[in-house]
Amino acid sequence: MRRMTGLLICCVGLLASTTTVSAEMTESSAERFADAYFYDIVMDHIQGDDPANYHMTDSENITFGPLAETYIPSSSCYKTGETCTFVPTKEYVATVFQDDEPVNVIGTYEQAAGTYAFSTFGSDKETPKALTDVKGDLVKYSEASAWFDYDGDMLTALTSNTKQMISGDEISTEAFQVLLVEEHESIEGNAEEGVMDGADGYSDEAESNKPTSSTNRLIGFAMLAILPFGYWFLKRRKAT
């Protein structure tokens, strides 16, 4: 019990540090955040990591494509008989260019009302170029790592992975909804089977509430909390 209490106190301290660090890397708009921090974030990865892990070289000739807000399927897309729509996520992404070649993707999101923070850096090799061709709304379906260009009626697949998901180059909103409903029903069916399987002996819920499981989750939260602190410490070390 003392060990758990000590770990809880440590987590609270780490979360407090994370809040302070995050406040140092925020801006009032996506555009302001991109202008202030995108270049430094990319350069930190080039100089502090192996740039090859991010499909880059050590060149400092870095530029960025325009910011594009991402959209995701609304809850209506998972229900038969309702009109499928796409809602904004308040996350904006841009293609990273190195020596004028698209190499990666970077993003910022609205952390709170009027406050934008760092969201993501990293992608496969195909996505950066694909995002430069978007003419409508940029739709992402995270469950399948799929990206679409949406014109209000048709969803055009932007990557080979997305084409594989829909078995073609484009799909109508209605057909996409059918696909999501079928996938959602399949997931629910598997979940129900899992609950039934857990009826013998321990249930899944009981297993997740075991002390060891709770400790592992707490350690996981602590690791997530310390990541921004490590990034901030790296920047402070370089600055000195």
mmCIF file of C-alpha atoms in Angstrom:
data_model
loop_
_atom_site.group_PDB
_atom_site.id
_atom_site.type_symbol
_atom_site.label_atom_id
_atom_site.label_comp_id
_atom_site.label_asym_id
_atom_site.label_seq_id
_atom_site.Cartn_x
_atom_site.Cartn_y
_atom_site.Cartn_z
ATOM 1 C CA MET A 1 0.000 0.000 0.000
ATOM 2 C CA ARG A 2 2.870 2.364 0.845
ATOM 3 C CA ARG A 3 4.442 1.596 -2.528
ATOM 4 C CA MET A 4 1.177 2.421 -4.298
ATOM 5 C CA THR A 5 0.820 5.662 -2.317
ATOM 6 C CA GLY A 6 4.364 6.659 -3.197
ATOM 7 C CA LEU A 7 3.746 5.938 -6.869
ATOM 8 C CA LEU A 8 0.566 8.025 -6.800
ATOM 9 C CA ILE A 9 2.458 10.952 -5.298
ATOM 10 C CA CYS A 10 5.133 10.575 -7.981
ATOM 11 C CA CYS A 11 2.478 10.593 -10.710
ATOM 12 C CA VAL A 12 0.890 13.750 -9.319
ATOM 13 C CA GLY A 13 4.279 15.446 -9.324
ATOM 14 C CA LEU A 14 4.961 14.381 -12.911
ATOM 15 C CA LEU A 15 1.553 15.603 -14.066
ATOM 16 C CA ALA A 16 2.189 18.957 -12.437
ATOM 17 C CA SER A 17 5.480 19.197 -14.332
ATOM 18 C CA THR A 18 3.723 18.260 -17.574
ATOM 19 C CA THR A 19 1.193 21.069 -17.134
ATOM 20 C CA THR A 20 3.978 23.590 -16.680
ATOM 21 C CA VAL A 21 5.919 22.351 -19.682
ATOM 22 C CA SER A 22 2.847 22.287 -21.927
ATOM 23 C CA ALA A 23 2.122 25.880 -21.017
ATOM 24 C CA GLU A 24 5.529 26.849 -22.411
ATOM 25 C CA MET A 25 4.675 25.372 -25.830
ATOM 26 C CA THR A 26 1.237 26.765 -26.601
ATOM 27 C CA GLU A 27 -0.156 29.488 -28.844
ATOM 28 C CA SER A 28 -3.541 31.098 -29.426
ATOM 29 C CA SER A 29 -4.046 29.596 -32.904
ATOM 30 C CA ALA A 30 -2.876 26.687 -35.030
ATOM 31 C CA GLU A 31 -1.073 29.067 -37.394
ATOM 32 C CA ARG A 32 0.783 30.800 -34.553
ATOM 33 C CA PHE A 33 1.838 27.470 -33.062
ATOM 34 C CA ALA A 34 3.102 26.233 -36.417
ATOM 35 C CA ASP A 35 5.109 29.407 -36.981
ATOM 36 C CA ALA A 36 6.571 29.339 -33.478
ATOM 37 C CA TYR A 37 7.380 25.664 -32.948
ATOM 38 C CA PHE A 38 7.155 23.390 -35.994
ATOM 39 C CA TYR A 39 10.677 24.093 -37.233
ATOM 40 C CA ASP A 40 12.260 23.679 -33.789
ATOM 41 C CA ILE A 41 10.410 20.403 -33.175
ATOM 42 C CA VAL A 42 11.614 18.945 -36.476
ATOM 43 C CA MET A 43 15.163 20.174 -35.883
ATOM 44 C CA ASP A 44 15.182 18.562 -32.433
ATOM 45 C CA HIS A 45 14.469 15.229 -34.104
ATOM 46 C CA ILE A 46 17.108 15.777 -36.782
ATOM 47 C CA GLN A 47 19.805 16.785 -34.308
ATOM 48 C CA GLY A 48 18.822 14.676 -31.297
ATOM 49 C CA ASP A 49 17.651 11.421 -32.895
ATOM 50 C CA ASP A 50 18.516 9.335 -35.910
ATOM 51 C CA PRO A 51 16.742 11.323 -38.656
ATOM 52 C CA ALA A 52 16.454 8.179 -40.771
ATOM 53 C CA ASN A 53 13.841 6.967 -38.294
ATOM 54 C CA TYR A 54 11.674 9.864 -39.510
ATOM 55 C CA HIS A 55 12.429 9.369 -43.222
ATOM 56 C CA MET A 56 14.824 12.335 -43.092
ATOM 57 C CA THR A 57 18.502 13.174 -43.508
ATOM 58 C CA ASP A 58 20.540 15.661 -41.477
ATOM 59 C CA SER A 59 19.711 18.517 -43.860
ATOM 60 C CA GLU A 60 18.324 21.628 -42.149
ATOM 61 C CA ASN A 61 16.506 22.811 -45.270
ATOM 62 C CA ILE A 62 13.046 22.329 -43.737
ATOM 63 C CA THR A 63 9.773 23.866 -44.949
ATOM 64 C CA PHE A 64 6.116 23.092 -44.366
ATOM 65 C CA GLY A 65 2.975 22.711 -46.416
ATOM 66 C CA PRO A 66 -0.264 24.507 -45.527
ATOM 67 C CA LEU A 67 -2.130 23.553 -42.360
ATOM 68 C CA ALA A 68 -5.184 21.391 -42.962
ATOM 69 C CA GLU A 69 -7.819 20.737 -40.316
ATOM 70 C CA THR A 70 -8.703 17.082 -39.950
ATOM 71 C CA TYR A 71 -12.238 15.678 -39.856
ATOM 72 C CA ILE A 72 -13.521 12.366 -38.527
ATOM 73 C CA PRO A 73 -16.765 10.405 -38.988
ATOM 74 C CA SER A 74 -19.484 11.556 -36.583
ATOM 75 C CA SER A 75 -21.430 9.086 -34.453
ATOM 76 C CA SER A 76 -24.182 9.111 -37.097
ATOM 77 C CA CYS A 77 -21.844 7.311 -39.524
ATOM 78 C CA TYR A 78 -22.015 4.219 -37.319
ATOM 79 C CA LYS A 79 -25.832 4.040 -37.295
ATOM 80 C CA THR A 80 -28.013 2.706 -40.085
ATOM 81 C CA GLY A 81 -30.729 5.113 -41.197
ATOM 82 C CA GLU A 82 -28.937 8.298 -40.101
ATOM 83 C CA THR A 83 -27.120 10.807 -42.300
ATOM 84 C CA CYS A 84 -23.359 10.306 -42.140
ATOM 85 C CA THR A 85 -21.478 13.546 -41.552
ATOM 86 C CA PHE A 86 -17.888 14.446 -40.726
ATOM 87 C CA VAL A 87 -16.938 16.684 -37.818
ATOM 88 C CA PRO A 88 -13.808 18.803 -37.289
ATOM 89 C CA THR A 89 -11.293 17.574 -34.719
ATOM 90 C CA LYS A 90 -9.597 20.940 -34.126
ATOM 91 C CA GLU A 91 -6.323 19.242 -35.011
ATOM 92 C CA TYR A 92 -4.333 20.699 -37.886
ATOM 93 C CA VAL A 93 -1.601 18.842 -39.766
ATOM 94 C CA ALA A 94 0.974 19.898 -42.329
ATOM 95 C CA THR A 95 3.438 18.102 -44.553
ATOM 96 C CA VAL A 96 7.111 18.475 -43.624
ATOM 97 C CA PHE A 97 9.397 19.090 -46.601
ATOM 98 C CA GLN A 98 13.132 18.484 -46.492
ATOM 99 C CA ASP A 99 15.069 19.785 -49.500
ATOM 100 C CA ASP A 100 11.652 20.272 -51.147
ATOM 101 C CA GLU A 101 10.713 16.591 -50.719
ATOM 102 C CA PRO A 102 7.694 15.575 -48.574
ATOM 103 C CA VAL A 103 9.110 13.459 -45.764
ATOM 104 C CA ASN A 104 6.810 13.584 -42.733
ATOM 105 C CA VAL A 105 3.695 15.016 -41.078
ATOM 106 C CA ILE A 106 3.454 17.340 -38.082
ATOM 107 C CA GLY A 107 0.417 18.634 -36.228
ATOM 108 C CA THR A 108 -1.079 20.875 -33.569
ATOM 109 C CA TYR A 109 -4.440 20.660 -31.795
ATOM 110 C CA GLU A 110 -6.683 22.824 -29.649
ATOM 111 C CA GLN A 111 -5.750 21.757 -26.140
ATOM 112 C CA ALA A 112 -8.284 24.148 -24.587
ATOM 113 C CA ALA A 113 -10.387 27.022 -25.851
ATOM 114 C CA GLY A 114 -8.006 29.314 -27.741
ATOM 115 C CA THR A 115 -4.923 27.300 -26.739
ATOM 116 C CA TYR A 116 -3.051 25.163 -29.280
ATOM 117 C CA ALA A 117 -0.332 22.654 -28.415
ATOM 118 C CA PHE A 118 1.847 20.051 -30.133
ATOM 119 C CA SER A 119 -0.105 16.979 -31.240
ATOM 120 C CA THR A 120 1.984 14.725 -33.470
ATOM 121 C CA PHE A 121 5.115 14.257 -35.545
ATOM 122 C CA GLY A 122 5.627 11.097 -37.557
ATOM 123 C CA SER A 123 4.031 9.125 -40.375
ATOM 124 C CA ASP A 124 4.749 6.494 -42.966
ATOM 125 C CA LYS A 125 6.553 7.422 -46.193
ATOM 126 C CA GLU A 126 3.423 7.654 -48.325
ATOM 127 C CA THR A 127 1.191 9.974 -46.298
ATOM 128 C CA PRO A 128 3.236 13.236 -46.467
ATOM 129 C CA LYS A 129 2.976 13.436 -50.269
ATOM 130 C CA ALA A 130 -0.654 12.287 -50.217
ATOM 131 C CA LEU A 131 -1.649 15.154 -47.942
ATOM 132 C CA THR A 132 -0.317 17.711 -50.415
ATOM 133 C CA ASP A 133 -2.984 16.669 -52.939
ATOM 134 C CA VAL A 134 -6.040 17.416 -50.766
ATOM 135 C CA LYS A 135 -8.597 19.700 -52.420
ATOM 136 C CA GLY A 136 -11.604 19.241 -50.110
ATOM 137 C CA ASP A 137 -11.814 18.295 -46.429
ATOM 138 C CA LEU A 138 -9.126 16.048 -44.987
ATOM 139 C CA VAL A 139 -10.887 13.097 -43.359
ATOM 140 C CA LYS A 140 -9.085 10.544 -41.246
ATOM 141 C CA TYR A 141 -10.375 7.221 -39.995
ATOM 142 C CA SER A 142 -7.951 6.452 -37.205
ATOM 143 C CA GLU A 143 -9.055 2.858 -36.614
ATOM 144 C CA ALA A 144 -7.616 1.895 -40.007
ATOM 145 C CA SER A 145 -5.010 4.682 -40.368
ATOM 146 C CA ALA A 146 -6.946 5.800 -43.445
ATOM 147 C CA TRP A 147 -6.927 9.269 -45.068
ATOM 148 C CA PHE A 148 -9.510 10.667 -47.474
ATOM 149 C CA ASP A 149 -10.106 13.781 -49.559
ATOM 150 C CA TYR A 150 -13.813 14.557 -49.070
ATOM 151 C CA ASP A 151 -15.718 16.748 -51.536
ATOM 152 C CA GLY A 152 -19.087 16.626 -49.784
ATOM 153 C CA ASP A 153 -20.230 13.446 -51.514
ATOM 154 C CA MET A 154 -17.333 11.179 -52.405
ATOM 155 C CA LEU A 155 -14.373 10.128 -50.278
ATOM 156 C CA THR A 156 -11.194 9.750 -52.359
ATOM 157 C CA ALA A 157 -8.549 7.455 -50.867
ATOM 158 C CA LEU A 158 -5.197 9.207 -50.406
ATOM 159 C CA THR A 159 -2.978 6.234 -49.527
ATOM 160 C CA SER A 160 -2.621 2.607 -50.591
ATOM 161 C CA ASN A 161 -3.716 1.478 -47.135
ATOM 162 C CA THR A 162 -6.910 3.507 -47.514
ATOM 163 C CA LYS A 163 -7.568 2.068 -50.977
ATOM 164 C CA GLN A 164 -7.220 -1.407 -49.524
ATOM 165 C CA MET A 165 -9.741 -0.568 -46.810
ATOM 166 C CA ILE A 166 -12.450 0.522 -49.262
ATOM 167 C CA SER A 167 -11.377 -1.829 -52.084
ATOM 168 C CA GLY A 168 -10.988 0.992 -54.578
ATOM 169 C CA ASP A 169 -9.943 4.579 -55.223
ATOM 170 C CA GLU A 170 -13.074 6.286 -53.901
ATOM 171 C CA ILE A 171 -16.302 5.574 -52.066
ATOM 172 C CA SER A 172 -19.591 7.409 -51.580
ATOM 173 C CA THR A 173 -20.594 8.697 -48.161
ATOM 174 C CA GLU A 174 -23.466 6.208 -48.032
ATOM 175 C CA ALA A 175 -21.263 3.228 -48.915
ATOM 176 C CA PHE A 176 -18.645 4.357 -46.399
ATOM 177 C CA GLN A 177 -21.352 4.446 -43.736
ATOM 178 C CA VAL A 178 -22.354 0.863 -44.556
ATOM 179 C CA LEU A 179 -18.728 -0.182 -44.188
ATOM 180 C CA LEU A 180 -18.395 1.530 -40.780
ATOM 181 C CA VAL A 181 -21.678 0.063 -39.501
ATOM 182 C CA GLU A 182 -20.598 -3.453 -40.482
ATOM 183 C CA GLU A 183 -17.193 -2.983 -38.879
ATOM 184 C CA HIS A 184 -18.725 -1.536 -35.711
ATOM 185 C CA GLU A 185 -21.171 -4.461 -35.414
ATOM 186 C CA SER A 186 -18.290 -6.890 -35.869
ATOM 187 C CA ILE A 187 -16.332 -5.233 -33.065
ATOM 188 C CA GLU A 188 -19.363 -5.315 -30.755
ATOM 189 C CA GLY A 189 -19.898 -8.989 -31.546
ATOM 190 C CA ASN A 190 -16.301 -9.827 -30.673
ATOM 191 C CA ALA A 191 -16.618 -7.868 -27.424
ATOM 192 C CA GLU A 192 -19.736 -9.833 -26.425
ATOM 193 C CA GLU A 193 -17.921 -13.094 -27.134
ATOM 194 C CA GLY A 194 -15.080 -11.921 -24.921
ATOM 195 C CA VAL A 195 -17.493 -11.284 -22.049
ATOM 196 C CA MET A 196 -18.997 -14.764 -22.439
ATOM 197 C CA ASP A 197 -15.550 -16.366 -22.515
ATOM 198 C CA GLY A 198 -14.733 -14.586 -19.268
ATOM 199 C CA ALA A 199 -17.705 -16.186 -17.498
ATOM 200 C CA ASP A 200 -15.600 -19.207 -16.530
ATOM 201 C CA GLY A 201 -13.455 -18.278 -13.545
ATOM 202 C CA TYR A 202 -12.360 -14.642 -13.855
ATOM 203 C CA SER A 203 -14.339 -12.200 -15.984
ATOM 204 C CA ASP A 204 -12.476 -9.624 -18.124
ATOM 205 C CA GLU A 205 -13.634 -6.883 -15.750
ATOM 206 C CA ALA A 206 -12.433 -8.751 -12.693
ATOM 207 C CA GLU A 207 -9.102 -9.397 -14.366
ATOM 208 C CA SER A 208 -8.658 -5.701 -15.151
ATOM 209 C CA ASN A 209 -9.355 -4.845 -11.501
ATOM 210 C CA LYS A 210 -6.640 -7.103 -10.117
ATOM 211 C CA PRO A 211 -3.938 -5.162 -8.163
ATOM 212 C CA THR A 212 -1.213 -6.055 -10.668
ATOM 213 C CA SER A 213 -3.299 -4.736 -13.564
ATOM 214 C CA SER A 214 -4.028 -1.492 -11.707
ATOM 215 C CA THR A 215 -0.349 -1.024 -10.950
ATOM 216 C CA ASN A 216 0.585 -1.543 -14.594
ATOM 217 C CA ARG A 217 -1.963 1.056 -15.695
ATOM 218 C CA LEU A 218 -0.611 3.520 -13.140
ATOM 219 C CA ILE A 219 2.943 2.982 -14.344
ATOM 220 C CA GLY A 220 1.718 3.545 -17.895
ATOM 221 C CA PHE A 221 0.170 6.886 -16.901
ATOM 222 C CA ALA A 222 3.439 7.888 -15.257
ATOM 223 C CA MET A 223 5.406 7.091 -18.422
ATOM 224 C CA LEU A 224 3.001 9.173 -20.548
ATOM 225 C CA ALA A 225 3.275 12.048 -18.102
ATOM 226 C CA ILE A 226 7.073 12.139 -18.218
ATOM 227 C CA LEU A 227 7.374 12.258 -22.040
ATOM 228 C CA PRO A 228 6.729 16.021 -22.417
ATOM 229 C CA PHE A 229 9.123 16.663 -19.513
ATOM 230 C CA GLY A 230 11.843 14.747 -21.310
ATOM 231 C CA TYR A 231 11.258 16.754 -24.485
ATOM 232 C CA TRP A 232 11.462 20.016 -22.495
ATOM 233 C CA PHE A 233 14.640 18.840 -20.732
ATOM 234 C CA LEU A 234 16.242 18.058 -24.102
ATOM 235 C CA LYS A 235 15.466 21.572 -25.377
ATOM 236 C CA ARG A 236 16.871 23.142 -22.162
ATOM 237 C CA ARG A 237 20.062 21.078 -22.478
ATOM 238 C CA LYS A 238 20.548 22.146 -26.113
ATOM 239 C CA ALA A 239 19.921 25.761 -25.202
ATOM 240 C CA THR A 240 22.756 25.678 -22.674
#
